[in-house]
Coordinates of C-alpha atoms and ligand atoms in Angstrom, one line a residue:
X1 CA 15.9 -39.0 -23.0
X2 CA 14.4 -41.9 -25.4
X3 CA 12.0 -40.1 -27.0
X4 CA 11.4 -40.8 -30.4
X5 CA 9.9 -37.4 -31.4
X6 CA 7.5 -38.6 -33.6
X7 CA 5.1 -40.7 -30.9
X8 CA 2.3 -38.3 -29.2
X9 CA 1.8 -38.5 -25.8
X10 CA -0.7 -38.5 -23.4
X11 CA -0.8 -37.5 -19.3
X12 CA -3.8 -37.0 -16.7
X13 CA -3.0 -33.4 -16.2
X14 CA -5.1 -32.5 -13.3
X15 CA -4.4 -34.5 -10.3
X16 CA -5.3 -38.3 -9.3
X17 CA -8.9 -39.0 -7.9
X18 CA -12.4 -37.2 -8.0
X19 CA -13.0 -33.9 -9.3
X20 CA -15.3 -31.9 -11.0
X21 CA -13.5 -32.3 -13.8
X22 CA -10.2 -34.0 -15.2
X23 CA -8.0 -32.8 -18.2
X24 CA -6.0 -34.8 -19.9
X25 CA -3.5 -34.0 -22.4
X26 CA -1.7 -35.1 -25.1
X27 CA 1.0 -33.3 -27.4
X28 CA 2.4 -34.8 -30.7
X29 CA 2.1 -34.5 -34.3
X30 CA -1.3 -37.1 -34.1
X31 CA -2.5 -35.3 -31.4
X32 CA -5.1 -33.9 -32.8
X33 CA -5.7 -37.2 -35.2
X34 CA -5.8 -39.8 -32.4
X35 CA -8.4 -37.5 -30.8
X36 CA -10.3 -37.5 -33.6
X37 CA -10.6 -41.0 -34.7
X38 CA -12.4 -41.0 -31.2
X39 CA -15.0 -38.1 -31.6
X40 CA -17.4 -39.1 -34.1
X41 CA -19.6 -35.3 -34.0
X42 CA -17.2 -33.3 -36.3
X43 CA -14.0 -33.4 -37.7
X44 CA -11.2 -31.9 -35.5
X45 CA -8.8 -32.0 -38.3
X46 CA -10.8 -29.4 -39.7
X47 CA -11.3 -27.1 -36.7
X48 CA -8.6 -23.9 -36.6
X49 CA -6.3 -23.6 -33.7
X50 CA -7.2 -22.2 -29.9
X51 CA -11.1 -23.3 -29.9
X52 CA -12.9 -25.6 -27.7
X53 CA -15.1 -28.2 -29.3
X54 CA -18.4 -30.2 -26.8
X55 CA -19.3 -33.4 -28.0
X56 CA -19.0 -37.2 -26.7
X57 CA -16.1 -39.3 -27.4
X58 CA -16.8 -42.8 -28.8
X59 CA -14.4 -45.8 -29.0
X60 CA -16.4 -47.5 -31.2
X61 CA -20.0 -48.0 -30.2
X62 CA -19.1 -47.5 -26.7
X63 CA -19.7 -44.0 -25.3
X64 CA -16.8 -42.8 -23.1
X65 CA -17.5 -39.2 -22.1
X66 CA -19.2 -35.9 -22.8
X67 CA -16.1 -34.0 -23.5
X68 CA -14.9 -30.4 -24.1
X69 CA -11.8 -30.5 -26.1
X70 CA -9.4 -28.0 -26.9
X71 CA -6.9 -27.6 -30.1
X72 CA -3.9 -26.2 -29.3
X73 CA -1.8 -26.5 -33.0
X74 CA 1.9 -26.5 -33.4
X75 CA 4.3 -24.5 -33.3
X76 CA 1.8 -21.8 -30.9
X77 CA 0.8 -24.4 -28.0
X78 CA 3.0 -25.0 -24.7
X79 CA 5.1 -27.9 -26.0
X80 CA 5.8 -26.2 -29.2
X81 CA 3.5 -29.5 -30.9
X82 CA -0.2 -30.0 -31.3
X83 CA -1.7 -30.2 -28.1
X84 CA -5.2 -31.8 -26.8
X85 CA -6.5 -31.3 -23.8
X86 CA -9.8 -33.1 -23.1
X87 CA -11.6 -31.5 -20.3
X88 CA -13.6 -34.9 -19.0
X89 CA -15.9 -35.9 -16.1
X90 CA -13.6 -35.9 -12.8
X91 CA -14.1 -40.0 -12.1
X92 CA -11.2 -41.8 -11.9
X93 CA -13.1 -44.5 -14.0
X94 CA -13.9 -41.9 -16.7
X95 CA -10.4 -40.5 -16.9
X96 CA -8.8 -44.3 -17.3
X97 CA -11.2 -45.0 -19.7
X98 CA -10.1 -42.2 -22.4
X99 CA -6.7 -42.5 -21.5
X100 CA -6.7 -45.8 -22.2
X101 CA -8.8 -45.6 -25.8
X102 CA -6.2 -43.0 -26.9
X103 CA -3.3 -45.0 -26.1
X104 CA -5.1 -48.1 -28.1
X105 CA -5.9 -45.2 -30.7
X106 CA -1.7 -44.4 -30.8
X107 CA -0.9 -42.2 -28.1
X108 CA 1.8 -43.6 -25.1
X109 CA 1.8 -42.5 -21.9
X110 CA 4.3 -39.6 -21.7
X111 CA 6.9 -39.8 -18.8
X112 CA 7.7 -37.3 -16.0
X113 CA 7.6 -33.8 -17.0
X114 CA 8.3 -35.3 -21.0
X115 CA 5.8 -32.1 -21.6
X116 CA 8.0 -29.4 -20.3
X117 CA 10.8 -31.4 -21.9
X118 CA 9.4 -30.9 -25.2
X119 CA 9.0 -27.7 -24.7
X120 CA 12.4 -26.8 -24.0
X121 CA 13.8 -29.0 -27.1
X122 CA 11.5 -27.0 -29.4
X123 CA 12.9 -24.0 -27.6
X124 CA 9.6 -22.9 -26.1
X125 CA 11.5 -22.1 -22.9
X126 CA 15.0 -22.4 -21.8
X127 CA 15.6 -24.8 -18.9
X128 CA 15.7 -22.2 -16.3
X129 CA 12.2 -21.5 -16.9
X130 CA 11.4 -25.3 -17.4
X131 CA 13.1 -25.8 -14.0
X132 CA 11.0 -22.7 -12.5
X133 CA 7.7 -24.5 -13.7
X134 CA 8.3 -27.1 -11.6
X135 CA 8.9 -24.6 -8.6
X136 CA 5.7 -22.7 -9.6
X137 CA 3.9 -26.1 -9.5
X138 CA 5.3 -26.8 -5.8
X139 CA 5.1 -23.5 -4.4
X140 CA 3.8 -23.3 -1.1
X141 CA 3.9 -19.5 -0.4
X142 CA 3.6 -16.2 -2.2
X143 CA 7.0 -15.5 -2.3
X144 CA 7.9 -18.7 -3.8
X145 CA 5.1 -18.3 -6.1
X146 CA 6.9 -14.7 -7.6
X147 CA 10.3 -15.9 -7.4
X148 CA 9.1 -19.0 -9.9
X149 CA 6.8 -16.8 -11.5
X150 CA 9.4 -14.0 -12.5
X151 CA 11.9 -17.0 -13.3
X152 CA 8.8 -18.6 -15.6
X153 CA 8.3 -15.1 -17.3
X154 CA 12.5 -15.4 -18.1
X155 CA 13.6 -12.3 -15.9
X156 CA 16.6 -14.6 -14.8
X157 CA 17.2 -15.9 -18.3
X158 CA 16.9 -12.2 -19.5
X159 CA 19.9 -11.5 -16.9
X160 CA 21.7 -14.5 -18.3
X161 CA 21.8 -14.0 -22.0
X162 CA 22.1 -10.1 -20.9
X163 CA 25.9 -11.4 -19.3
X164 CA 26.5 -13.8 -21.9
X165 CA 26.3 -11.2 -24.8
X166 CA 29.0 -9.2 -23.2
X167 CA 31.0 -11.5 -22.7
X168 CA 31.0 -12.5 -26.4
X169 CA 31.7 -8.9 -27.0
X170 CA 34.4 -9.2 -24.8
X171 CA 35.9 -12.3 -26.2
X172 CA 35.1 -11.2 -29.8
X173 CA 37.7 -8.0 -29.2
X174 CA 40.2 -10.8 -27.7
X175 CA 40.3 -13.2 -30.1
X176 CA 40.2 -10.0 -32.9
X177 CA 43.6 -9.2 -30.9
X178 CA 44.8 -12.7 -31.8
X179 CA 44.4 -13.3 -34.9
X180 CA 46.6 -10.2 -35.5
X181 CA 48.9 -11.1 -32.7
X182 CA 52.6 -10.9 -35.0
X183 CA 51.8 -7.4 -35.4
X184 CA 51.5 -7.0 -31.1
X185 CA 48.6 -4.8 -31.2
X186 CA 45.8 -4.7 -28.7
X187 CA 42.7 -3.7 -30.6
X188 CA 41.0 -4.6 -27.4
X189 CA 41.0 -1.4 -25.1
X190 CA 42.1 -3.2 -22.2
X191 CA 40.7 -0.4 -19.5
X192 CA 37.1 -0.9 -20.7
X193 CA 37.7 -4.8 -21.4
X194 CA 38.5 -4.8 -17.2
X195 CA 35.5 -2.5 -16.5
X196 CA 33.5 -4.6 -18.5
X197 CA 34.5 -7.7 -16.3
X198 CA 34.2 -5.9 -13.2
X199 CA 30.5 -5.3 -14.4
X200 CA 29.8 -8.9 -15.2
X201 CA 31.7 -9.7 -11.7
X202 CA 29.0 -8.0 -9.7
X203 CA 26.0 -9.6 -11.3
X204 CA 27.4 -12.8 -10.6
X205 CA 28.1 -11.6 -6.8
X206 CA 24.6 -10.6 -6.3
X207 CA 23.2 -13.6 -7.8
X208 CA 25.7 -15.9 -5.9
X209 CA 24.7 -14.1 -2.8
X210 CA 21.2 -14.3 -3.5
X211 CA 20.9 -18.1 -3.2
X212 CA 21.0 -17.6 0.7
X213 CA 17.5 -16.0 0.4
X214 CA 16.7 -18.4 -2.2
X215 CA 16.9 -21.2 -0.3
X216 CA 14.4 -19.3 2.5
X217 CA 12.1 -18.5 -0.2
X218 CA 11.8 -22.3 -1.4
X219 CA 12.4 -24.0 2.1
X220 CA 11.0 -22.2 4.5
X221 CA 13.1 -21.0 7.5
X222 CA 13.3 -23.5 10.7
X223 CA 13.1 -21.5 13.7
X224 CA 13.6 -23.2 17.0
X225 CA 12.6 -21.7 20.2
X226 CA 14.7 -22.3 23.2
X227 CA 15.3 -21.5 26.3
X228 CA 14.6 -22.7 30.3
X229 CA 11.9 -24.7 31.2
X230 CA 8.7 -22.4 31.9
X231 CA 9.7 -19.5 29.8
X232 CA 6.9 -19.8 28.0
X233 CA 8.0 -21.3 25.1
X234 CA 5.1 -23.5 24.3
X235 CA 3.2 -20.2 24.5
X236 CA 4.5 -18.3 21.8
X237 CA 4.4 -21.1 19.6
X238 CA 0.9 -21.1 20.3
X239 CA 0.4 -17.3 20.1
X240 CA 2.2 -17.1 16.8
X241 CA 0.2 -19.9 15.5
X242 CA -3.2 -18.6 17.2
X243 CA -4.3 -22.1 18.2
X244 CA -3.3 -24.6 21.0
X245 CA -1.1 -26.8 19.4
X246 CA 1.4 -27.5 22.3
X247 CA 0.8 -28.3 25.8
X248 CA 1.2 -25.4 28.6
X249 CA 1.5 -25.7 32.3
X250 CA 2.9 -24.4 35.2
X251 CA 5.5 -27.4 35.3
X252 CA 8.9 -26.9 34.6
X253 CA 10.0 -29.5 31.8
X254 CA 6.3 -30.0 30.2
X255 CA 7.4 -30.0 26.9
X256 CA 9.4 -33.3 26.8
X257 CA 9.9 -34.0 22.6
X258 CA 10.1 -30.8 20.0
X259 CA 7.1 -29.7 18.1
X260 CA 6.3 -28.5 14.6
X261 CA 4.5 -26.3 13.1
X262 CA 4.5 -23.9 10.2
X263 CA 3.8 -20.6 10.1
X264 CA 3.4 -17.6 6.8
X265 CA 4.5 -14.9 7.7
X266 CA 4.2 -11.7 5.1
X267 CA 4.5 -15.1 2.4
X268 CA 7.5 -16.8 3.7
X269 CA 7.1 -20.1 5.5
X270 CA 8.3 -20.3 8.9
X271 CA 8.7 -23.9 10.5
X272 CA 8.9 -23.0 13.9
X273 CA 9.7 -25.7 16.5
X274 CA 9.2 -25.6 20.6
X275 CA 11.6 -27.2 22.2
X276 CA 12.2 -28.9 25.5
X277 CA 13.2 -26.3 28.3
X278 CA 17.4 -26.5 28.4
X279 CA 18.2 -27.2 32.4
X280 CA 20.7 -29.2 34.2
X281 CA 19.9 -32.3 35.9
X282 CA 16.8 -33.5 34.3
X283 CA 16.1 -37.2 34.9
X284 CA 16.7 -39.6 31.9
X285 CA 14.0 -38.9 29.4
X286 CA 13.9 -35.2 29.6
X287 CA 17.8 -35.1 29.1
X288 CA 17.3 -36.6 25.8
X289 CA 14.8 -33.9 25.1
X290 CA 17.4 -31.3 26.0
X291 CA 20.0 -32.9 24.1
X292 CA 17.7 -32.6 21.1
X293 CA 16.7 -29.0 21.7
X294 CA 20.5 -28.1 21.8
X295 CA 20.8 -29.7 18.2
X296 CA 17.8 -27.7 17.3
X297 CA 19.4 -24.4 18.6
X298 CA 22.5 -25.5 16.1
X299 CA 20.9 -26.5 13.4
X300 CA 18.0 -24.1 12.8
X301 CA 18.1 -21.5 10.4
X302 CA 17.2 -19.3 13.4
X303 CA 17.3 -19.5 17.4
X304 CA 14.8 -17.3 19.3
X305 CA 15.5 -17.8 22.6
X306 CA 12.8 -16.8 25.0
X307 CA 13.1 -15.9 28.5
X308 CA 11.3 -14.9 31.9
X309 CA 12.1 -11.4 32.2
X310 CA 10.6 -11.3 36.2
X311 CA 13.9 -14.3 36.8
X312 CA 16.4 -13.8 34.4
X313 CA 19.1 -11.8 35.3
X314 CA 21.8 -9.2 33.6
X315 CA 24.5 -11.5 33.8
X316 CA 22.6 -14.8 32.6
X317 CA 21.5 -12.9 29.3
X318 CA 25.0 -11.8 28.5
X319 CA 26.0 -15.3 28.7
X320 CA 23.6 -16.5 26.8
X321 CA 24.4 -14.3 24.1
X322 CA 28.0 -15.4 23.4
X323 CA 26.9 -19.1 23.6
X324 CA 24.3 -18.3 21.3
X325 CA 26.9 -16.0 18.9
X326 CA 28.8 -19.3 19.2
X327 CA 26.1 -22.0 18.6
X328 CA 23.6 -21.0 16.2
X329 CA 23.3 -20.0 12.6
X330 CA 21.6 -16.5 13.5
X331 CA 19.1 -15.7 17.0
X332 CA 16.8 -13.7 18.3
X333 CA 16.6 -12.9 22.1
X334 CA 13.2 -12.4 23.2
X335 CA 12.0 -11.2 27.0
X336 CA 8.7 -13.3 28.2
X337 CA 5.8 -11.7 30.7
X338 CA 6.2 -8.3 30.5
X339 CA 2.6 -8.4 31.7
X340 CA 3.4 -9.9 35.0
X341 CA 6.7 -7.3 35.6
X342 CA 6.8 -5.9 39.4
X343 CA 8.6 -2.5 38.5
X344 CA 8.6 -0.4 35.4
X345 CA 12.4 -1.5 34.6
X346 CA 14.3 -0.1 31.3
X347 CA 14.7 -3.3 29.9
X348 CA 16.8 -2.4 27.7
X349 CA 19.2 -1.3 29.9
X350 CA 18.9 -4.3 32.0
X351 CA 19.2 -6.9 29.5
X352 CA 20.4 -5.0 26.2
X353 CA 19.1 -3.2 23.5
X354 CA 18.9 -6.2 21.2
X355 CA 16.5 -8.0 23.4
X356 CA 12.4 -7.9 22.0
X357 CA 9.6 -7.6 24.6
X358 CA 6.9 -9.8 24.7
X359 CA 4.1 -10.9 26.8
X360 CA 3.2 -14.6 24.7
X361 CA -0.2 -15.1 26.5
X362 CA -1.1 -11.6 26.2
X363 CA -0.4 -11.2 22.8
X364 CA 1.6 -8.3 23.4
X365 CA 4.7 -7.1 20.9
X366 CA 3.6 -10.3 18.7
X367 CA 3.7 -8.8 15.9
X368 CA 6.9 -6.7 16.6
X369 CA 8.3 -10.4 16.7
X370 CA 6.9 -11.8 13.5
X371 CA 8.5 -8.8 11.8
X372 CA 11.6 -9.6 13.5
X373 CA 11.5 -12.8 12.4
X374 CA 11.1 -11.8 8.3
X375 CA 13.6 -8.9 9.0
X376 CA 16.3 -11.6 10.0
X377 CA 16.0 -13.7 6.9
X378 CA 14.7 -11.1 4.2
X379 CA 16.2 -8.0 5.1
X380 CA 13.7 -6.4 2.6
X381 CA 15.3 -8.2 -0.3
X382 CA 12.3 -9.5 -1.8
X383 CA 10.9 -7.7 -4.2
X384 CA 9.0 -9.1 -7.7
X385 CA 11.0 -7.9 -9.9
X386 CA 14.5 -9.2 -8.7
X387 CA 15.9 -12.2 -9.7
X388 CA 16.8 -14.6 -6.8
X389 CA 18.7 -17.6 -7.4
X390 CA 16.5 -20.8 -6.1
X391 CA 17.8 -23.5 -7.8
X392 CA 21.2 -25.1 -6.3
X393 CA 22.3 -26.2 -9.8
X394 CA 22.2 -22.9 -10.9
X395 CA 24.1 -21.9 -8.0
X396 CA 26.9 -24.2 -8.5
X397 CA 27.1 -23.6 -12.3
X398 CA 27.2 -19.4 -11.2
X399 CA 29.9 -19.9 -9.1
X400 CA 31.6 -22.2 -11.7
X401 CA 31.1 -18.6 -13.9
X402 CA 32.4 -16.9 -10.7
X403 CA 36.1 -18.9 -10.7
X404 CA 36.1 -18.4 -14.4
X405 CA 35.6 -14.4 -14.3
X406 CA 38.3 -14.3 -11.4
X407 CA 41.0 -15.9 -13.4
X408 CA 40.4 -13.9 -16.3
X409 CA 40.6 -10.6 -14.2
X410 CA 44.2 -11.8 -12.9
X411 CA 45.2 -13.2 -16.5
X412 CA 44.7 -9.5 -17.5
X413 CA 46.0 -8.0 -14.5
X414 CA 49.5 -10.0 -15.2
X415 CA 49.0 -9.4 -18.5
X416 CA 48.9 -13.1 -20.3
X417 CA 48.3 -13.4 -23.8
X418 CA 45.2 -13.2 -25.5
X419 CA 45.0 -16.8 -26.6
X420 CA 44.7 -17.8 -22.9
X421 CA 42.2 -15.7 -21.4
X422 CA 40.2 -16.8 -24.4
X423 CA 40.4 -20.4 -22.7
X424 CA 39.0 -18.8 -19.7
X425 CA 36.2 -16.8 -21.3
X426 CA 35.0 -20.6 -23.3
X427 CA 34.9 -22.0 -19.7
X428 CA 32.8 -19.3 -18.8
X429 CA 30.5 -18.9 -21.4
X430 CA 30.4 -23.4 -20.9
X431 CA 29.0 -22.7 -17.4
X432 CA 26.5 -20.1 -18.3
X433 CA 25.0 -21.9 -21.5
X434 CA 24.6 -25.1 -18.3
X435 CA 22.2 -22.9 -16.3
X436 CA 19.8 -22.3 -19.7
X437 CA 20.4 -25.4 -21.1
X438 CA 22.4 -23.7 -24.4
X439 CA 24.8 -26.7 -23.3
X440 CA 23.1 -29.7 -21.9
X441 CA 23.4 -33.5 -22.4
X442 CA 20.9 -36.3 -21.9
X443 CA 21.9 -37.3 -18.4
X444 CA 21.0 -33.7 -17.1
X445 CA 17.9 -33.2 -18.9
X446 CA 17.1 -37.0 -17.7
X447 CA 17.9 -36.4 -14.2
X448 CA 16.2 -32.6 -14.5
X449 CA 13.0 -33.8 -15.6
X450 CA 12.6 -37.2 -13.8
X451 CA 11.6 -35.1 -10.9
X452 CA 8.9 -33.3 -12.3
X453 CA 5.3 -34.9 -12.2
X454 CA 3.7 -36.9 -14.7
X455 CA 1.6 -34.8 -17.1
X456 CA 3.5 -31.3 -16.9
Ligands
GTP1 N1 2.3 -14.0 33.0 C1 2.7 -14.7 31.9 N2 2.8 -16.0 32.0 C2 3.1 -16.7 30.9 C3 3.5 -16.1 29.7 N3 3.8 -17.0 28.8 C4 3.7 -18.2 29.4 N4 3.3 -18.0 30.7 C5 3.1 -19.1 31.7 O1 4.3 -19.7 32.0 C6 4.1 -21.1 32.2 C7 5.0 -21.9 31.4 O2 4.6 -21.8 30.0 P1 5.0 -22.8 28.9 O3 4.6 -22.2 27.6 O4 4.5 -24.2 29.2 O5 6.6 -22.8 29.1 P2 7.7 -23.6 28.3 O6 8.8 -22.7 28.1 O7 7.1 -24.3 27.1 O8 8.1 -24.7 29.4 P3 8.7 -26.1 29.2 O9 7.9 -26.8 28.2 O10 8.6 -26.7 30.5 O11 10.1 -26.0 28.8 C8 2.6 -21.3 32.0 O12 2.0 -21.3 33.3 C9 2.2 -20.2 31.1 O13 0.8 -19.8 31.3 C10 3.3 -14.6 29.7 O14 3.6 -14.0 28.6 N5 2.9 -14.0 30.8
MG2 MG1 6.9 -26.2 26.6

């Protein structure tokens, strides 16, 4: 990245447009200087670190602001540098205004995410947690909020450098072996070297396998809703949401286009979509509807399909179930109007024992679905103290680490010298120092922190 590391710079850190107030920052070795040249009441050279000065900022004889300003001194302040931040008046105008007399002053406007990038080169943070304020910035639920949060605090960093100091260990003892290779002994104790591996194996496993839920946790889930016309699909999306966001009637085939919607459920965002009923022989524009509710049912992270439990039959469930085994990623089969059954059937025995009751206009078994729903995709894996694996650069670098850790366990288990595992254990300890940034190169960090916002 071009910085020069000795320019300050300066960001709107609160968000474009009115507010009560806007802060602005600005982080550099004249930080604090620039500032000052524009606050004639005291001298902020003077002032010790972490306090808040009130006073109006001047360029000039021009008055720009009743400020509150706040000293933040290298190397204790979130860049690692001295750090402003002026707390103005929340006008647009206002916030321009000082921003623009500091740059005049010296200060240039900093580029996306150049704060947290600082940061990280001062080794404030290591870029997993850089990468995890981002997340925490764009989280839109609470259980993306704790899986950035605990990756902010460094619990995944701590399981990182955790794997990486054994390894050392274990390449320490390997390369010992070498240099005394003419003499063939193994100073390595090759049984606890393997069980040492096998350890460092399984933390990669469960990270790697992680991801899946990772990506639920920072995406969402899509869940699409199919089934016939007139199950009552539009319903339960209006049910689950508790308002009436799709059209219901009587008429088979109402719902002609899919709708969206998202729902939190226990802090994970569901997008759910009601689809156009699936039925043969629909005239010309509703068949495109059911053509797109079928790609709905394949591509969804989840397929409830809903049906009408007073016309469905035994037979039509059981094939539903092994096109929808087939077809979709993961489903749910869920039985519609148990208010308006004739008989007190066993369902279960009629349909299966996989199948959830529901009445959708009555509410009933509602929220038996919703947990359902967060059983399918969670499983009860989330938890705020375990690390999850959002980030799908980490993932590939992990299973990098993986195909590393594999080809060492069958160097050893055929037994090849020293001097080449050690090959394999560099490659490894490569891909690890990727994911915290121990290893990085300019691209990477470019391309990492172009897609933060301006002023983090
Ligand atoms: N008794 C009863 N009727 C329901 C229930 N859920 C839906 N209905 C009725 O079933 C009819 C169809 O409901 P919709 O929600 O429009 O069905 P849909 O599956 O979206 O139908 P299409 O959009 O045509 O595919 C409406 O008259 C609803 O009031 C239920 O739980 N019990
Ligand atoms: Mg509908």
């Amino acid at each position: 990245m071009s910085t020069t590391w000795t320019d300050t710079i300066i960001a709107l850190a609160t968000p474009q447009g009115i507010g009560a107030i806007g802060v602005i920052r600005l982080s550099g070795a004249e930080a604090i200087s620039i500032v000052d040249s524009l606050f004639p009441g005291k001298s902020l050279a003077l002032q010790p670190a972490n306090t808040l000065h009130v006073g109006v900022m001047k360029e000039g004889n021009k008055a720009l602001d009743e400020v509150v300003i706040s000293i933040f001194k290298a190397p204790r302040s979130y860049t690692g540098e001295n750090v402003i931040e002026i707390s103005c008046h929340g006008s647009s105008y206002i916030q321009q205004q000082v921003i623009e007399a500091c740059i005049r002053a010296g200060a240039r406007m900093a580029n996306p995410g150049e704060f947290t990038m600082r940061a990280f080169l001062n080794g404030k943070m290591d870029l997993v947690q850089a990468e995890a304020v981002a997340d925490l910035i764009a989280a839109a639920s609470q259980s993306a909020k704790e899986a950035a949060l605990h990756q902010v605090k460094g619990g995944f960093s701590h399981v990182l450098s955790n794997m990486r100091e054994e390894l050392i260990k274990f390449s320490a003892l390997i390369e010992l072996e070498l240099d005394f290779s003419q003499e063939d002994v193994e100073f390595a104790d090759r049984t606890s070297l393997k069980k040492l591996l096998v350890q460092i194996e399984n933390t990669v496993y469960h990270l790697l396998e992680s991801f899946q839920l990772g990506n639920v946790i920072k995406n969402g889930v899509s869940v699409a809703i199919i089934g016939k016309p007139n199950a009552g699909k539009s319903t339960l999306l209006n049910t689950l949401l508790n308002e009436n966001r799709a059209i219901v009637s009587n008429i088979a085939g109402t719902t002609r286009d899919t709708v969206e919607e998202v729902l939190n459920i226990e802090g994970v965002l569901f997008r759910l979509i009601d689809t156009a009923g699936i039925r043969e022989g629909a005239d010309e524009i509703e068949a495109i509807g059911v053509e797109r509710s079928l790609e709905k049912m394949r591509t969804a992270d989840l397929a409830v399909y809903l049906f009408d439990v007073n016309t469905a039959s035994r037979e039509d469930i059981h094939q539903q179930r092994t096109l929808l085994v087939e077809q979709t990623k993961q489903y749910l089969l869920v039985g519609n109007k148990i208010d308006a059954m004739h008989q007190e059937n066993d369902m279960a025995s009629v349909f299966g024992s996989d199948v959830l009751m529901i009445s959708a206009k009555n509410n009933d078994h509602i929220d038996l679905l919703k947990q359902a729903l967060i059983e399918k995709v969670v499983c009860g894996k989330i938890s705020t103290e375990s690390t999850i694996v959002t980030n799908s650069r980490h993932f590939q670098s992990l299973h990098k680490v993986a195909e590393n850790l594999s080809s060492i366990r069958k160097g050893m288990e055929e037994g090849i010298s020293g001097d080449l595992l050690a090959i394999d254990i560099r490659q490894c300890l490569y891909h690890l120092g990727e994911i915290t940034g121990a290893i990085s190169n300019e691209d990477q960090l470019d391309f990492i922190f172009s897609k933060f916002c301006i002023g983090k």
